[in-house]
mmCIF file of C-alpha atoms and ligand atoms in Angstrom:
data_model
loop_
_atom_site.group_PDB
_atom_site.id
_atom_site.type_symbol
_atom_site.label_atom_id
_atom_site.label_comp_id
_atom_site.label_asym_id
_atom_site.label_seq_id
_atom_site.Cartn_x
_atom_site.Cartn_y
_atom_site.Cartn_z
ATOM 1 C CA MET A 1 41.973 -29.667 -124.955
ATOM 2 C CA SER A 2 45.206 -31.283 -126.487
ATOM 3 C CA ARG A 3 44.931 -34.665 -128.196
ATOM 4 C CA ALA A 4 47.417 -36.036 -125.669
ATOM 5 C CA TYR A 5 45.390 -34.916 -122.660
ATOM 6 C CA LEU A 6 42.164 -36.279 -124.310
ATOM 7 C CA CYS A 7 43.814 -39.703 -124.686
ATOM 8 C CA THR A 8 45.031 -39.720 -121.014
ATOM 9 C CA PHE A 9 41.572 -38.586 -119.916
ATOM 10 C CA ARG A 10 39.838 -41.268 -121.987
ATOM 11 C CA THR A 11 42.184 -44.011 -120.646
ATOM 12 C CA ALA A 12 41.602 -42.812 -117.070
ATOM 13 C CA MET A 13 37.826 -42.867 -117.545
ATOM 14 C CA SER A 14 37.948 -46.362 -118.903
ATOM 15 C CA ILE A 15 40.150 -47.846 -116.136
ATOM 16 C CA PRO A 16 37.640 -48.553 -113.492
ATOM 17 C CA ASP A 17 35.465 -50.717 -115.758
ATOM 18 C CA ALA A 18 38.428 -52.695 -116.735
ATOM 19 C CA GLN A 19 39.508 -53.155 -113.200
ATOM 20 C CA ILE A 20 36.561 -55.072 -111.920
ATOM 21 C CA HIS A 21 37.063 -58.100 -109.573
ATOM 22 C CA PRO A 22 38.409 -60.578 -111.894
ATOM 23 C CA VAL A 23 36.443 -63.756 -111.264
ATOM 24 C CA ALA A 24 33.281 -65.008 -109.799
ATOM 25 C CA THR A 25 32.883 -65.611 -106.101
ATOM 26 C CA GLY A 26 30.503 -67.571 -103.748
ATOM 27 C CA ARG A 27 28.077 -70.104 -105.492
ATOM 28 C CA ALA A 28 28.989 -68.858 -108.993
ATOM 29 C CA ALA A 29 32.742 -69.590 -108.323
ATOM 30 C CA GLU A 30 31.741 -73.273 -107.401
ATOM 31 C CA THR A 31 29.795 -73.484 -110.728
ATOM 32 C CA VAL A 32 32.728 -72.053 -112.774
ATOM 33 C CA THR A 33 35.068 -74.687 -111.134
ATOM 34 C CA GLN A 34 32.634 -77.461 -112.222
ATOM 35 C CA HIS A 35 32.674 -76.204 -115.925
ATOM 36 C CA GLN A 36 36.266 -76.085 -116.974
ATOM 37 C CA GLU A 37 36.459 -79.104 -119.217
ATOM 38 C CA PRO A 38 36.208 -78.378 -123.017
ATOM 39 C CA GLN A 39 32.649 -78.961 -124.374
ATOM 40 C CA ALA A 40 30.723 -78.331 -127.554
ATOM 41 C CA VAL A 41 29.615 -74.953 -126.007
ATOM 42 C CA THR A 42 32.312 -72.525 -124.746
ATOM 43 C CA TYR A 43 30.561 -69.904 -122.769
ATOM 44 C CA TYR A 44 32.248 -66.531 -122.594
ATOM 45 C CA ALA A 45 30.784 -64.583 -119.695
ATOM 46 C CA GLY A 46 31.494 -61.935 -117.049
ATOM 47 C CA TRP A 47 30.418 -63.059 -113.613
ATOM 48 C CA PHE A 48 28.965 -59.525 -112.885
ATOM 49 C CA CYS A 49 27.064 -59.183 -116.163
ATOM 50 C CA PRO A 50 23.192 -59.345 -115.825
ATOM 51 C CA PHE A 51 22.944 -60.238 -119.579
ATOM 52 C CA ALA A 52 25.428 -63.107 -119.242
ATOM 53 C CA ASN A 53 23.531 -64.238 -116.174
ATOM 54 C CA ARG A 54 20.484 -64.726 -118.361
ATOM 55 C CA SER A 55 22.161 -67.261 -120.727
ATOM 56 C CA TRP A 56 24.096 -68.768 -117.789
ATOM 57 C CA ILE A 57 20.761 -69.597 -115.881
ATOM 58 C CA ALA A 58 19.400 -71.050 -119.162
ATOM 59 C CA LEU A 59 22.569 -73.310 -119.438
ATOM 60 C CA GLU A 60 22.176 -74.500 -115.813
ATOM 61 C CA GLU A 61 18.446 -74.873 -116.203
ATOM 62 C CA LYS A 62 18.736 -77.192 -119.157
ATOM 63 C CA GLY A 63 21.920 -79.035 -117.798
ATOM 64 C CA ILE A 64 23.715 -78.369 -120.984
ATOM 65 C CA PRO A 65 27.510 -79.269 -120.850
ATOM 66 C CA TYR A 66 29.567 -76.067 -121.262
ATOM 67 C CA GLN A 67 33.032 -74.760 -120.559
ATOM 68 C CA TYR A 68 32.873 -71.421 -118.695
ATOM 69 C CA LYS A 69 35.480 -68.710 -119.734
ATOM 70 C CA GLU A 70 35.677 -65.592 -117.738
ATOM 71 C CA ILE A 71 36.117 -62.463 -119.890
ATOM 72 C CA ASN A 72 36.643 -58.859 -119.021
ATOM 73 C CA PRO A 73 34.826 -57.235 -121.949
ATOM 74 C CA TYR A 74 36.238 -53.889 -121.163
ATOM 75 C CA THR A 75 39.809 -54.725 -122.226
ATOM 76 C CA LYS A 76 38.525 -55.683 -125.753
ATOM 77 C CA ASP A 77 40.969 -58.367 -126.298
ATOM 78 C CA LYS A 78 41.623 -59.336 -129.883
ATOM 79 C CA HIS A 79 40.590 -62.906 -129.546
ATOM 80 C CA PHE A 80 37.334 -61.974 -127.925
ATOM 81 C CA LEU A 81 36.460 -59.414 -130.629
ATOM 82 C CA GLU A 82 36.798 -62.315 -133.096
ATOM 83 C CA ILE A 83 34.061 -64.027 -131.301
ATOM 84 C CA ASN A 84 31.883 -60.980 -130.680
ATOM 85 C CA PRO A 85 32.815 -58.033 -132.775
ATOM 86 C CA LYS A 86 30.709 -55.930 -130.395
ATOM 87 C CA GLY A 87 33.074 -56.854 -127.637
ATOM 88 C CA LEU A 88 30.249 -57.594 -125.151
ATOM 89 C CA VAL A 89 29.604 -60.611 -122.995
ATOM 90 C CA PRO A 90 27.896 -63.076 -123.116
ATOM 91 C CA ALA A 91 29.085 -65.014 -126.283
ATOM 92 C CA ILE A 92 29.508 -68.606 -127.118
ATOM 93 C CA GLU A 93 31.535 -70.822 -129.449
ATOM 94 C CA TYR A 94 29.615 -73.736 -130.623
ATOM 95 C CA LYS A 95 31.493 -76.386 -132.584
ATOM 96 C CA GLY A 96 33.992 -73.688 -133.865
ATOM 97 C CA ARG A 97 31.361 -71.062 -134.577
ATOM 98 C CA ALA A 98 30.393 -68.017 -132.652
ATOM 99 C CA LEU A 99 27.184 -66.450 -131.473
ATOM 100 C CA TYR A 100 26.430 -63.466 -129.112
ATOM 101 C CA GLU A 101 23.646 -61.441 -127.514
ATOM 102 C CA SER A 102 22.072 -62.924 -124.407
ATOM 103 C CA LEU A 103 18.479 -63.443 -125.873
ATOM 104 C CA VAL A 104 19.899 -64.942 -129.089
ATOM 105 C CA LEU A 105 21.916 -67.335 -127.022
ATOM 106 C CA CYS A 106 18.974 -68.194 -124.716
ATOM 107 C CA GLU A 107 16.854 -69.135 -127.811
ATOM 108 C CA PHE A 108 19.758 -70.945 -129.478
ATOM 109 C CA LEU A 109 20.327 -73.195 -126.438
ATOM 110 C CA GLU A 110 16.546 -74.096 -126.387
ATOM 111 C CA ASP A 111 16.699 -74.886 -130.066
ATOM 112 C CA ALA A 112 20.030 -76.655 -130.162
ATOM 113 C CA TYR A 113 19.334 -78.836 -127.253
ATOM 114 C CA PRO A 114 15.726 -80.071 -127.843
ATOM 115 C CA ASN A 115 16.076 -83.132 -125.527
ATOM 116 C CA HIS A 116 17.314 -80.996 -122.547
ATOM 117 C CA THR A 117 14.439 -80.218 -120.153
ATOM 118 C CA PRO A 118 12.853 -78.128 -118.876
ATOM 119 C CA HIS A 119 11.837 -76.312 -122.194
ATOM 120 C CA LEU A 120 12.258 -72.665 -121.706
ATOM 121 C CA LEU A 121 9.685 -71.700 -124.437
ATOM 122 C CA PRO A 122 6.236 -73.187 -124.957
ATOM 123 C CA THR A 123 5.827 -75.414 -128.032
ATOM 124 C CA ASP A 124 2.563 -74.122 -129.201
ATOM 125 C CA PRO A 125 3.326 -71.431 -131.697
ATOM 126 C CA PHE A 126 0.818 -68.882 -130.267
ATOM 127 C CA GLU A 127 2.118 -69.497 -126.750
ATOM 128 C CA ARG A 128 5.616 -69.077 -128.021
ATOM 129 C CA GLY A 129 4.701 -65.781 -129.575
ATOM 130 C CA TYR A 130 3.062 -64.653 -126.383
ATOM 131 C CA ALA A 131 6.201 -65.442 -124.358
ATOM 132 C CA ARG A 132 8.218 -63.371 -126.949
ATOM 133 C CA LEU A 133 5.848 -60.420 -126.514
ATOM 134 C CA TRP A 134 6.717 -60.358 -122.731
ATOM 135 C CA ILE A 135 10.419 -60.923 -123.306
ATOM 136 C CA ASP A 136 10.150 -57.898 -125.596
ATOM 137 C CA PHE A 137 8.433 -55.949 -122.920
ATOM 138 C CA VAL A 138 11.109 -56.887 -120.364
ATOM 139 C CA CYS A 139 13.947 -55.855 -122.749
ATOM 140 C CA LYS A 140 12.326 -52.569 -123.939
ATOM 141 C CA SER A 141 10.403 -51.362 -120.859
ATOM 142 C CA ALA A 142 11.481 -53.027 -117.554
ATOM 143 C CA VAL A 143 15.298 -53.247 -117.980
ATOM 144 C CA PRO A 144 15.796 -49.741 -119.544
ATOM 145 C CA SER A 145 13.644 -48.220 -116.693
ATOM 146 C CA ILE A 146 15.641 -49.942 -114.054
ATOM 147 C CA GLN A 147 18.968 -48.914 -115.612
ATOM 148 C CA ARG A 148 17.765 -45.319 -115.857
ATOM 149 C CA LEU A 149 16.777 -45.380 -112.266
ATOM 150 C CA VAL A 150 20.229 -46.624 -111.155
ATOM 151 C CA GLN A 151 21.986 -44.012 -113.194
ATOM 152 C CA ALA A 152 19.709 -41.133 -112.545
ATOM 153 C CA GLN A 153 21.208 -38.236 -110.605
ATOM 154 C CA GLU A 154 18.835 -35.490 -110.194
ATOM 155 C CA PRO A 155 15.870 -35.979 -107.915
ATOM 156 C CA ASP A 156 13.283 -35.274 -110.568
ATOM 157 C CA LYS A 157 14.955 -37.758 -112.900
ATOM 158 C CA GLN A 158 15.200 -40.297 -110.121
ATOM 159 C CA ARG A 159 11.472 -39.837 -109.336
ATOM 160 C CA ALA A 160 10.321 -40.165 -113.029
ATOM 161 C CA ALA A 161 12.606 -43.305 -113.500
ATOM 162 C CA LEU A 162 11.182 -44.825 -110.156
ATOM 163 C CA GLU A 163 7.653 -44.332 -111.507
ATOM 164 C CA ASP A 164 8.543 -45.828 -114.842
ATOM 165 C CA THR A 165 10.047 -48.775 -113.104
ATOM 166 C CA LEU A 166 7.087 -49.378 -110.689
ATOM 167 C CA LYS A 167 4.768 -49.184 -113.639
ATOM 168 C CA ALA A 168 6.679 -51.616 -115.742
ATOM 169 C CA LEU A 169 6.998 -54.083 -112.990
ATOM 170 C CA ARG A 170 3.330 -53.768 -111.923
ATOM 171 C CA THR A 171 2.266 -54.368 -115.591
ATOM 172 C CA PHE A 172 4.537 -57.464 -115.589
ATOM 173 C CA THR A 173 3.150 -58.649 -112.214
ATOM 174 C CA GLU A 174 -0.501 -58.200 -113.336
ATOM 175 C CA ASN A 175 0.302 -60.852 -116.143
ATOM 176 C CA ILE A 176 2.119 -63.483 -113.979
ATOM 177 C CA LYS A 177 -0.007 -66.583 -114.055
ATOM 178 C CA GLY A 178 2.035 -68.141 -111.109
ATOM 179 C CA PRO A 179 3.988 -69.630 -109.748
ATOM 180 C CA TRP A 180 6.110 -68.534 -112.857
ATOM 181 C CA PHE A 181 5.171 -65.864 -115.521
ATOM 182 C CA LEU A 182 3.624 -68.416 -117.921
ATOM 183 C CA GLY A 183 2.253 -70.597 -115.108
ATOM 184 C CA GLU A 184 3.792 -73.879 -114.123
ATOM 185 C CA GLN A 185 6.455 -73.625 -116.789
ATOM 186 C CA PHE A 186 9.617 -71.712 -115.769
ATOM 187 C CA SER A 187 10.524 -69.967 -119.017
ATOM 188 C CA LEU A 188 12.734 -67.498 -120.648
ATOM 189 C CA VAL A 189 10.224 -64.695 -119.571
ATOM 190 C CA ASP A 190 11.267 -65.466 -116.035
ATOM 191 C CA ILE A 191 15.000 -65.655 -116.959
ATOM 192 C CA VAL A 192 15.217 -62.500 -118.886
ATOM 193 C CA LEU A 193 14.205 -60.298 -115.966
ATOM 194 C CA ALA A 194 15.717 -62.516 -113.141
ATOM 195 C CA PRO A 195 19.222 -60.812 -112.957
ATOM 196 C CA TRP A 196 17.634 -57.388 -112.423
ATOM 197 C CA ILE A 197 15.298 -58.763 -109.787
ATOM 198 C CA ILE A 198 17.915 -60.422 -107.700
ATOM 199 C CA ARG A 199 20.032 -57.239 -107.650
ATOM 200 C CA ASP A 200 17.079 -54.940 -106.756
ATOM 201 C CA TYR A 201 18.739 -54.226 -103.353
ATOM 202 C CA ILE A 202 20.645 -51.712 -105.301
ATOM 203 C CA MET A 203 17.491 -49.755 -106.178
ATOM 204 C CA GLU A 204 16.174 -50.370 -102.636
ATOM 205 C CA ASN A 205 19.230 -49.151 -100.867
ATOM 206 C CA HIS A 206 19.828 -46.076 -103.110
ATOM 207 C CA ARG A 207 16.672 -45.087 -105.144
ATOM 208 C CA GLY A 208 13.581 -45.544 -102.894
ATOM 209 C CA TYR A 209 12.405 -48.703 -104.575
ATOM 210 C CA SER A 210 10.877 -51.622 -102.587
ATOM 211 C CA ARG A 211 9.252 -54.743 -103.671
ATOM 212 C CA GLU A 212 6.142 -53.854 -101.565
ATOM 213 C CA ALA A 213 5.788 -50.683 -103.578
ATOM 214 C CA VAL A 214 5.290 -52.782 -106.730
ATOM 215 C CA GLY A 215 2.881 -55.104 -104.887
ATOM 216 C CA ALA A 216 2.501 -58.227 -102.716
ATOM 217 C CA SER A 217 2.390 -60.693 -105.719
ATOM 218 C CA TRP A 218 5.654 -59.163 -107.109
ATOM 219 C CA LYS A 219 7.335 -59.665 -103.703
ATOM 220 C CA GLU A 220 6.283 -63.332 -103.583
ATOM 221 C CA TYR A 221 7.386 -63.886 -107.237
ATOM 222 C CA ALA A 222 10.766 -62.208 -106.666
ATOM 223 C CA GLU A 223 11.354 -64.308 -103.543
ATOM 224 C CA ARG A 224 10.490 -67.496 -105.429
ATOM 225 C CA LEU A 225 12.705 -66.472 -108.180
ATOM 226 C CA GLU A 226 15.746 -65.754 -106.045
ATOM 227 C CA LYS A 227 15.515 -69.295 -104.545
ATOM 228 C CA ARG A 228 15.519 -71.043 -107.844
ATOM 229 C CA GLU A 229 18.624 -73.328 -108.059
ATOM 230 C CA SER A 230 19.879 -72.089 -111.346
ATOM 231 C CA VAL A 231 19.616 -68.559 -110.135
ATOM 232 C CA LEU A 232 21.460 -69.284 -106.845
ATOM 233 C CA LYS A 233 24.170 -71.280 -108.645
ATOM 234 C CA THR A 234 25.069 -68.318 -110.868
ATOM 235 C CA GLN A 235 25.379 -65.587 -108.193
ATOM 236 C CA SER A 236 28.563 -64.158 -106.826
ATOM 237 C CA ASP A 237 28.821 -62.531 -103.492
ATOM 238 C CA GLU A 238 26.762 -59.423 -103.135
ATOM 239 C CA GLU A 239 29.764 -57.011 -101.964
ATOM 240 C CA HIS A 240 31.249 -57.530 -105.356
ATOM 241 C CA TYR A 241 28.075 -56.483 -107.303
ATOM 242 C CA VAL A 242 27.732 -53.489 -104.855
ATOM 243 C CA GLN A 243 31.187 -52.475 -105.859
ATOM 244 C CA ILE A 244 30.439 -52.543 -109.518
ATOM 245 C CA TYR A 245 27.137 -50.680 -109.133
ATOM 246 C CA GLN A 246 28.970 -47.782 -107.309
ATOM 247 C CA ARG A 247 29.977 -46.334 -110.664
ATOM 248 C CA TYR A 248 26.543 -46.739 -112.113
ATOM 249 C CA LEU A 249 24.945 -45.011 -109.106
ATOM 250 C CA ARG A 250 27.369 -41.999 -109.625
ATOM 251 C CA ASP A 251 26.628 -42.211 -113.415
ATOM 252 C CA GLU A 252 30.385 -42.644 -113.982
ATOM 253 C CA ALA A 253 30.388 -46.027 -115.624
ATOM 254 C CA GLN A 254 31.875 -46.131 -119.052
ATOM 255 C CA SER A 255 30.314 -49.470 -120.314
ATOM 256 C CA GLU A 256 28.437 -49.324 -123.572
ATOM 257 C CA LEU A 257 25.221 -49.858 -121.539
ATOM 258 C CA ALA A 258 25.905 -47.001 -119.186
ATOM 259 C CA LYS A 259 26.700 -44.635 -122.137
ATOM 260 C CA ALA A 260 23.507 -45.755 -123.977
ATOM 261 C CA ILE A 261 21.394 -44.981 -121.049
ATOM 262 C CA ARG A 262 23.124 -41.603 -120.388
ATOM 263 C CA ALA A 263 22.469 -40.664 -123.974
ATOM 264 C CA GLY A 264 18.825 -41.828 -123.978
ATOM 265 C CA ARG A 265 19.724 -44.389 -126.557
ATOM 266 C CA PRO A 266 18.316 -48.153 -126.514
ATOM 267 C CA ILE A 267 20.433 -50.762 -124.723
ATOM 268 C CA PRO A 268 23.195 -51.871 -127.039
HETATM 269 N N1 LIG B 301 22.649 -56.686 -125.622
HETATM 270 C C1 LIG B 301 23.712 -57.372 -125.087
HETATM 271 C C2 LIG B 301 24.283 -56.527 -123.921
HETATM 272 C C3 LIG B 301 25.465 -57.112 -123.332
HETATM 273 C C4 LIG B 301 26.305 -56.152 -122.468
HETATM 274 O O1 LIG B 301 26.197 -54.974 -122.471
HETATM 275 N N2 LIG B 301 27.342 -56.697 -121.775
HETATM 276 C C5 LIG B 301 28.167 -55.828 -121.087
HETATM 277 C C6 LIG B 301 28.571 -56.426 -119.513
HETATM 278 S S1 LIG B 301 27.182 -56.469 -118.563
HETATM 279 C C7 LIG B 301 29.607 -55.771 -121.654
HETATM 280 O O2 LIG B 301 30.049 -56.636 -122.255
HETATM 281 N N3 LIG B 301 30.204 -54.540 -121.716
HETATM 282 C C8 LIG B 301 31.326 -54.244 -122.251
HETATM 283 C C9 LIG B 301 31.513 -52.851 -122.590
HETATM 284 O O3 LIG B 301 30.518 -52.023 -122.466
HETATM 285 O O4 LIG B 301 32.376 -52.330 -123.281
HETATM 286 C C10 LIG B 301 23.153 -58.676 -124.511
HETATM 287 O O5 LIG B 301 21.972 -58.780 -124.338
HETATM 288 O O6 LIG B 301 23.964 -59.703 -124.544
#
């Protein structure tokens, strides 16, 4: 294969991810409009990104003033690479310095705004550690299984990924104290999984998943979560998410996430 052809081929493969719908829609668009004034926190996000959705929910939960800036991370603009050398959303600039990685951002917001409630982590060190154990479980087990399920093509791979997903979500459910994971306190444990729960219609419509198959308590928890104001305020219209997921469902997405899942590597 000639070098010129390879370049053309690579460009063609990368176009769809770069041509996503450019801005948030629905309730999320209203929230974006309300957050255009410069603030100590500049929030760089992609409306479609489940990872960005995590820290966006945290910002909304805590009522932290922020300026929202929509970024298409697939175009790898020079200015954005200076903020996050990995070229991934979400990222923030805080008083002239930059941070990235959704979990780091969630914890940073909790630490940097101690007077903003609700607190998204328990204050007791043991309970805080316990919360982090489950955040780790979500990141290493639940989310990778879901992503594998969405991208799996062959029936046996889809069956195995569905089994892993149901198993991970059942384990999570068995430990929900209710109404939220840690009990009365809505926390980062709920937030880190939320973006995948509210989009589970993708797995339901295409991969044989159902909330009932996980269990009745899971269904109740998921329904409670999708009605939470911070979650509603950060959601775009379903049709635009569906469009994005088409490439994942065909396993054609060229995002770093899709490539990692395809290669059996951890989420970047
Ligand atoms: N580990 C990162 C993952 C972020 C991530 O993968 N973001 C995607 C959008 S959902 C992205 O920016 N992709 C750009 C690319 O793959 O080039 C986090 O938790 O923040």
